Amino acid sequence: MPKAKTFQDLILTLQNYWARQGCLILQPYDNEMGAGTFHPATTLRALGPRPWNAAYVQPSRRPTDGRYGENPNRLQHYYQYQVILKPAPENVQELYLGSVREIGLDPNLHDIRFVEDDWESPTLGAAGLGWEVWCDGMEITQFTYFQQVGGFDCDPVSAEITYGLERLAMYVQNVEFVYDLAFNEQFRYGEVFHQSEVEFSAYNFERADTEMLFRHFKDAEKQCQELLSGNRKLALPAYDQCIKASHAFNLLQARGVISVTERAAYIGRVRALAQACCQAWLDSDMGKYTPRYG
Amino acid sequence: MTELLLELFSEEIPARMQAGAARDLERLMVEALSDRGLLFEGIKAFSGPRRLTLAIAGLPAKQKDVREELKGPKVDAPAAAIDGFLKKTRLTREQLKVESTPKGDVYMALIEREGRDAAAVLAEIIPEVMGKLPWPKSMRWKPGVSTRWVRPLHSILATFDGEVVPFSFAGVSSGNHTRGHRFLSEGRIEARRFEDYEAALKKAHVILDTEERAAIIFEGVKSAAFVHGLELIPDEGLLAEVSGLAEWPVVYVGSIEDQFMEVPPEILQTSMRTHQKYFALRDPKTGRMANKFGLVANMIAADGGKEIVAGNERVLRARLSDAKFFWDEDRKRTLESRVHDLKGIVYYEEYTYWHKVDSIATKASIIAAEIGADPSKAKRASRLSKADLTSGLVGEFPELQGLMGRYFALNDKEEKEVADAIRDHYKPQGPSDGIPESDVGASVALADKLSTLYWLFHEGERPTGSKDPYALRRAALGVVRIILEKKYRFGLKWFLDLGWYGALTASTEGDKEKTESDLLEFIVDRLKVALKGKGIRHDLIDAVFSLGNEDDLVRLVTRVEALQAFLKTDDGKNLLAGYKRAANILKVEEKKDGRTYISEVDEKLLPESADKALHAALAKAVGAIGSALDREDFAGAMREMAALRGPVDSFFEAVKVNADDPKLRENRLHLLAGLRAALQRVADFSKIEG
């Protein structure tokens, strides 16, 4: 019997498991973003020599994936569970499999496999090698060894484990329509998110003010560049602006106002911001802190 | 017998890289061993999801001793030269001998190198080879270690004659242990010899040999299908891939829900294959796809596979729901209504598929008229040829392009020939693929390939080495195959001249000429490759093609074949030898005289009967060869050439070309020039090798 009977059980199970493995349990970042990787706890912390182990849920927004609440498993807003381990432990695959057991998928009853799937984020200038993990033919996790972020080599290399929570929950709960998931014993996922999917699909595809979005993109780009100029570079606030630009771009794409050729140019602009932020982060103290009162 | 056993155990190696890595490992080891003078009796490499293994039998325990004498600098050479020699030989000056030679005293070094233990040499070689292994993609994983491997390397098993060969690579030290199946075994396995190793792995649920795993899967799916009265639809590519995804393959059979069986079988099969790697089954009596599929797990499950099958069926259900959704949605719009959407799909820089379709249509109708197909059908099929690219299904399964277009066209009540042409215009997609069935299909296929080749050549895109991102070689080979297999009789230059119809940018006359001549050369290169497989010599193709008047590929090939057959006969060989002799003499004498001889023979100045005979034979042959060529009777042309052999041979036997009488010499050179000119009508014999 699966332990993670509900959607929130699944989250709590993963939180507890990764907390036991020594991970910081962080909270979602408070900016809209396309994936948990954009959280500075992954993008920036994957760079530089300092060890880092963290896990968190990240709401992820993919405006073009909106389906007005009609598609059984495609959502424009969904949750990723993100684990970042730096340096990647020798037994990281085993640690991961431990989490799979923990949520109630017994590898002795299922067919669990690591199938080649390298990851690349052109907007972040990031790339890594890894797999998608299959359970009985179903992709339940993305597993990546980061090689580069913002165009900089990662040394040490981090392992990134990303669970698509809705998909995994659908598998564990044996549910075919995402909105039917039990969020907890009392509420269905649809009670929490169906209206939101319908409305945001309309916003993403029909209503979002493109002039405003173009302006937001430009403003964010300008502010980001400004924060990275001069003697006092502010890596973290600048990176916030980079994330904002990226999300504005995603919305513009959903609105269908960016042509194919422009698309590459916009991706290049976001990547340039991301690279500059990463550079500023590498030039900074990178989160170093000495207790003030011992 | 001494044996090396090497296993490199890592996290999951991409299936597509396994076989290549095993081959590379074997090749690099063979090179390294022979470089160090270590010969062996047998070698075999294995690959699988988590390991590369190499077994080498019959290695010597030691290298052979080496004894050689090396000659050094003169005794009175500069000190730097002598020091250099000492450094090279690793000897001291006292150890050198002095030897007198006619040029003076020189230092000699006697080098005696005792053969080293093979184990010590192996400890050097193996990490070197591992460092050189060319993974298509590799990674760093250990802090501070820049050495790369395909995925993190966990252990190295390396034993020689049962003993560990000590070395380390990427911070991993060699040993004599490994691991079995990820879930079906526990703990470490020790092994010192291949036989024990293979057996121990099998006990730990790992089948080492890919071939064996493939056989288990193939037989497994076959017999499972048989139980249900079905048969496997063979799929070599999928079998190879799946064999690389399981160390202990176990076959299960799952079911497809009836509601999906109305979707075209190609969609079902592609969906199952690409996303889920399932084998499709069919009814042996009707040939129709069955509602069962074969799946390969890497697991003997405790419940007999119930969960695994149920899970896979669920995943497939979701996949097929998507496919069915697209199939239903896509058919709500006609292909015609999609043509304008092609403006939004970029083909190359600012060129969209809308431009491409336009360009194909113009060309296809001209080609169709030329080859006797219906130009209006060719035009219609061209217009619709790419419209399926805007469908949800092709978006999801790009490999179904064309095929879906055909289904949609039939659904729209387009003519069958048009629908078939839409499917076929991508053909041939590889050496094993056929060419379009109908002439309408062939017109569209030729037009599509031509527009691709012309545009991209015009923009300066050329394939380089192994890089051919626009598949230009395949397009050119497709053109060659369609023309030859369909025996279409038009000139290649006429065909290429259609290229600029519907081209986007206004090209200058110079651009156009350059593009066409580059393309002509490119296609002839592909022609050589295509004909090489049939044993036709590339130099003969050059010899005929470089005449400059032969660009009808069908005729060119017939001509080359006739020539090749002729050159195999005695007459042919001798005539070629005679030609070469004549050409060489002419080359030397023409250079000496600073003029070109052009067969202006003075009939009154042919003193010997051999002179007269050759002259008469040539006079007859020139006309006869010409009329045979005009009739496209190439065998006849060859027979006419064969008739020249006797007179040519006698001529060279009986007379001296460079006669003392300058007038006679000149006349004989003209005679040889006549021979050169006569043969030149058939082929440029100077391009023929041998």
Coordinates of C-alpha atoms in Angstrom, one line a residue, chain B residues 375-643:
Chain B
P375 CA 1.1 17.9 -64.0
S376 CA -2.1 19.0 -62.3
K377 CA -1.9 16.0 -59.9
A378 CA 1.8 16.7 -59.2
K379 CA 0.9 20.3 -58.5
R380 CA -1.9 19.4 -56.2
A381 CA 0.2 16.9 -54.3
S382 CA 3.0 19.4 -54.0
R383 CA 0.7 22.0 -52.6
L384 CA -0.5 19.6 -49.9
S385 CA 2.8 17.8 -49.4
K386 CA 3.9 19.7 -46.2
A387 CA 0.5 20.7 -44.8
D388 CA 0.6 17.8 -42.3
L389 CA 3.5 19.5 -40.6
T390 CA 1.0 21.8 -38.9
S391 CA -1.0 18.9 -37.5
G392 CA -0.9 17.9 -33.9
L393 CA 0.1 14.3 -34.8
V394 CA 3.1 15.2 -36.8
G395 CA 4.1 17.7 -34.2
E396 CA 4.1 14.8 -31.7
F397 CA 5.5 12.2 -34.1
P398 CA 7.7 13.9 -36.7
E399 CA 8.5 10.5 -38.3
L400 CA 4.9 10.2 -39.4
Q401 CA 5.2 13.2 -41.8
G402 CA 3.9 12.3 -45.2
L403 CA 2.2 9.2 -44.0
M404 CA -0.3 11.4 -42.0
G405 CA -0.6 13.7 -45.0
R406 CA -1.8 10.7 -47.0
Y407 CA -4.4 9.8 -44.3
F408 CA -5.6 13.4 -44.1
A409 CA -5.8 13.7 -47.9
L410 CA -7.9 10.6 -48.2
N411 CA -10.1 11.9 -45.5
D412 CA -10.5 15.1 -47.5
K413 CA -11.4 13.1 -50.5
E414 CA -8.4 14.1 -52.5
E415 CA -7.5 11.7 -55.4
K416 CA -5.7 8.6 -54.3
E417 CA -2.7 9.3 -56.5
V418 CA -2.4 12.7 -54.9
A419 CA -2.6 11.2 -51.4
D420 CA 0.0 8.5 -52.3
A421 CA 2.3 11.1 -53.7
I422 CA 2.1 13.1 -50.4
R423 CA 3.2 10.0 -48.5
D424 CA 5.9 9.1 -51.0
H425 CA 7.5 12.4 -51.7
Y426 CA 10.0 11.9 -48.8
K427 CA 11.2 8.7 -50.4
P428 CA 13.8 7.2 -50.5
Q429 CA 14.6 7.9 -46.8
G430 CA 17.6 5.6 -46.7
P431 CA 19.4 2.8 -48.6
S432 CA 16.7 0.3 -47.6
D433 CA 13.8 2.5 -48.5
G434 CA 12.1 2.3 -51.9
I435 CA 11.5 5.1 -54.3
P436 CA 8.0 6.6 -54.9
E437 CA 5.6 4.2 -56.6
S438 CA 3.9 6.5 -59.1
D439 CA 5.3 9.0 -61.5
V440 CA 3.3 11.7 -59.8
G441 CA 5.0 10.8 -56.5
A442 CA 8.4 10.7 -58.2
S443 CA 7.8 14.2 -59.7
V444 CA 7.0 15.7 -56.2
A445 CA 9.9 13.8 -54.7
L446 CA 12.4 15.1 -57.3
A447 CA 11.0 18.6 -56.9
D448 CA 11.2 18.5 -53.2
K449 CA 14.8 17.3 -53.2
L450 CA 15.8 19.7 -55.9
S451 CA 14.4 22.7 -54.1
T452 CA 16.3 21.6 -50.9
L453 CA 19.5 21.1 -52.7
Y454 CA 19.2 24.3 -54.8
W455 CA 18.3 26.6 -52.0
L456 CA 20.9 25.4 -49.5
F457 CA 23.7 25.2 -52.1
H458 CA 22.7 28.7 -53.1
E459 CA 23.0 29.8 -49.5
G460 CA 26.4 28.3 -49.3
E461 CA 25.5 25.3 -47.2
R462 CA 27.6 22.2 -47.9
P463 CA 27.9 19.0 -46.1
T464 CA 31.3 18.7 -44.4
G465 CA 32.8 15.4 -43.2
S466 CA 30.2 13.6 -41.1
K467 CA 28.1 16.8 -40.7
D468 CA 25.2 17.1 -43.0
P469 CA 22.4 18.7 -41.0
Y470 CA 20.1 19.3 -43.9
A471 CA 20.6 15.7 -45.2
L472 CA 21.8 17.1 -48.6
R473 CA 23.7 13.9 -49.4
R474 CA 20.5 11.9 -48.9
A475 CA 18.6 14.3 -51.1
A476 CA 21.1 14.0 -53.9
L477 CA 21.3 10.2 -53.6
G478 CA 17.5 10.2 -53.7
V479 CA 17.5 12.2 -57.0
V480 CA 20.0 9.7 -58.5
R481 CA 18.1 6.7 -57.4
I482 CA 14.7 7.9 -58.6
I483 CA 16.1 8.9 -62.0
L484 CA 18.0 5.6 -62.5
E485 CA 15.4 3.2 -61.0
K486 CA 12.5 4.9 -62.9
K487 CA 14.7 5.2 -66.0
Y488 CA 13.8 8.9 -66.5
R489 CA 15.4 10.3 -69.6
F490 CA 16.2 13.9 -69.0
G491 CA 19.5 15.8 -68.7
L492 CA 20.8 16.5 -65.3
K493 CA 21.6 20.1 -66.4
W494 CA 18.0 20.6 -67.6
F495 CA 16.8 19.3 -64.2
L496 CA 19.2 21.5 -62.2
D497 CA 18.1 24.5 -64.2
L498 CA 14.7 24.1 -62.7
G499 CA 16.2 24.8 -59.4
W500 CA 15.9 28.6 -59.5
Y501 CA 12.2 28.5 -60.4
G502 CA 10.5 29.7 -57.3
A503 CA 13.8 30.5 -55.6
L504 CA 13.4 33.3 -53.1
T505 CA 16.3 35.7 -53.5
A506 CA 16.9 37.0 -57.0
S507 CA 20.1 35.3 -58.0
T508 CA 22.6 36.8 -60.3
E509 CA 23.6 34.8 -63.4
G510 CA 26.9 34.1 -61.7
D511 CA 25.3 32.8 -58.5
K512 CA 23.0 30.6 -60.6
E513 CA 25.9 29.1 -62.6
K514 CA 28.0 28.5 -59.6
T515 CA 25.1 26.8 -57.7
E516 CA 24.3 24.6 -60.7
S517 CA 27.8 23.6 -61.4
D518 CA 28.5 22.8 -57.7
L519 CA 25.3 20.8 -57.6
L520 CA 26.2 18.9 -60.7
E521 CA 29.5 17.9 -59.2
F522 CA 27.8 17.0 -55.9
I523 CA 25.2 14.8 -57.6
V524 CA 27.8 13.0 -59.8
D525 CA 29.7 12.3 -56.6
R526 CA 26.6 10.7 -55.1
L527 CA 26.1 8.8 -58.4
K528 CA 29.6 7.3 -58.0
V529 CA 28.7 6.3 -54.4
A530 CA 25.5 4.7 -55.6
L531 CA 27.1 2.8 -58.4
K532 CA 30.1 1.7 -56.4
G533 CA 27.8 -0.6 -54.5
K534 CA 27.0 -2.2 -57.9
G535 CA 30.7 -2.7 -58.7
I536 CA 30.9 0.1 -61.2
R537 CA 34.2 1.9 -61.4
H538 CA 34.2 5.6 -60.4
D539 CA 37.0 6.4 -62.9
L540 CA 34.9 5.2 -65.8
I541 CA 32.0 7.4 -64.6
D542 CA 34.5 10.3 -64.7
A543 CA 35.8 9.3 -68.0
V544 CA 32.3 9.3 -69.6
F545 CA 31.0 12.3 -67.6
S546 CA 33.9 14.5 -68.3
L547 CA 33.2 14.4 -72.0
G548 CA 30.8 17.2 -71.0
N549 CA 28.0 16.1 -73.3
E550 CA 26.6 13.2 -71.2
D551 CA 24.3 14.2 -68.4
D552 CA 21.4 11.8 -69.1
L553 CA 22.1 9.6 -66.1
V554 CA 20.3 6.5 -67.5
R555 CA 22.4 6.7 -70.7
L556 CA 25.5 7.6 -68.8
V557 CA 25.2 4.4 -66.7
T558 CA 24.5 2.2 -69.7
R559 CA 27.5 3.7 -71.4
V560 CA 29.7 3.2 -68.4
E561 CA 28.5 -0.4 -68.0
A562 CA 29.3 -1.1 -71.7
L563 CA 32.7 0.4 -71.3
Q564 CA 33.5 -1.5 -68.1
A565 CA 32.5 -4.8 -69.9
F566 CA 34.7 -3.9 -72.9
L567 CA 37.7 -3.1 -70.7
K568 CA 37.5 -6.6 -69.2
T569 CA 38.0 -8.2 -72.6
D570 CA 41.4 -8.7 -74.1
D571 CA 40.6 -6.3 -76.9
G572 CA 39.7 -3.7 -74.4
K573 CA 42.8 -4.2 -72.3
N574 CA 45.1 -4.0 -75.3
L575 CA 43.3 -1.1 -76.8
L576 CA 43.6 0.8 -73.5
A577 CA 47.3 0.0 -73.4
G578 CA 47.6 1.2 -77.0
Y579 CA 45.7 4.3 -76.2
K580 CA 48.0 5.0 -73.2
R581 CA 51.0 4.5 -75.4
A582 CA 49.7 6.8 -78.1
A583 CA 48.7 9.4 -75.5
N584 CA 52.1 9.3 -73.8
I585 CA 54.0 9.7 -77.1
L586 CA 51.7 12.5 -78.1
K587 CA 52.1 14.2 -74.8
V588 CA 55.9 14.2 -75.0
E589 CA 56.1 15.1 -78.7
E590 CA 53.5 17.8 -78.5
K591 CA 55.4 19.4 -75.7
K592 CA 58.6 19.2 -77.6
D593 CA 57.1 20.6 -80.7
G594 CA 54.9 23.2 -79.0
R595 CA 51.8 22.2 -81.0
T596 CA 48.8 19.9 -80.9
Y597 CA 48.3 17.1 -83.4
I598 CA 44.8 16.8 -84.7
S599 CA 44.8 13.9 -87.1
E600 CA 45.5 15.8 -90.3
V601 CA 46.9 12.7 -91.9
D602 CA 48.5 13.0 -95.3
E603 CA 47.3 9.9 -97.1
K604 CA 50.1 9.9 -99.5
L605 CA 52.7 9.6 -96.8
L606 CA 51.8 6.2 -95.3
P607 CA 54.8 4.0 -96.4
E608 CA 54.2 0.9 -94.4
S609 CA 51.1 -1.4 -94.6
A610 CA 50.7 -0.9 -90.8
D611 CA 50.4 2.8 -91.4
K612 CA 47.8 2.3 -94.1
A613 CA 45.8 -0.3 -92.1
L614 CA 45.6 1.9 -89.0
H615 CA 44.5 4.9 -91.1
A616 CA 41.8 2.9 -92.9
A617 CA 40.6 1.3 -89.6
L618 CA 40.4 4.8 -88.0
A619 CA 38.5 6.2 -90.9
K620 CA 35.9 3.4 -90.7
A621 CA 35.8 3.4 -86.9
V622 CA 35.1 7.1 -86.4
G623 CA 32.0 7.0 -88.4
A624 CA 30.8 3.7 -87.1
I625 CA 31.4 4.6 -83.5
G626 CA 29.5 7.9 -84.0
S627 CA 26.5 6.3 -85.5
A628 CA 26.4 3.5 -82.9
L629 CA 26.5 6.2 -80.2
D630 CA 23.7 8.1 -81.9
R631 CA 21.6 4.9 -81.8
E632 CA 22.6 4.5 -78.1
D633 CA 24.0 1.1 -79.1
F634 CA 26.9 1.2 -76.7
A635 CA 27.8 -2.4 -77.1
G636 CA 28.0 -1.7 -80.8
A637 CA 30.3 1.3 -80.2
M638 CA 32.5 -1.0 -78.2
R639 CA 32.6 -3.5 -81.0
E640 CA 33.7 -0.8 -83.3
M641 CA 36.5 0.2 -80.9
A642 CA 37.5 -3.4 -80.5
A643 CA 38.1 -3.5 -84.3

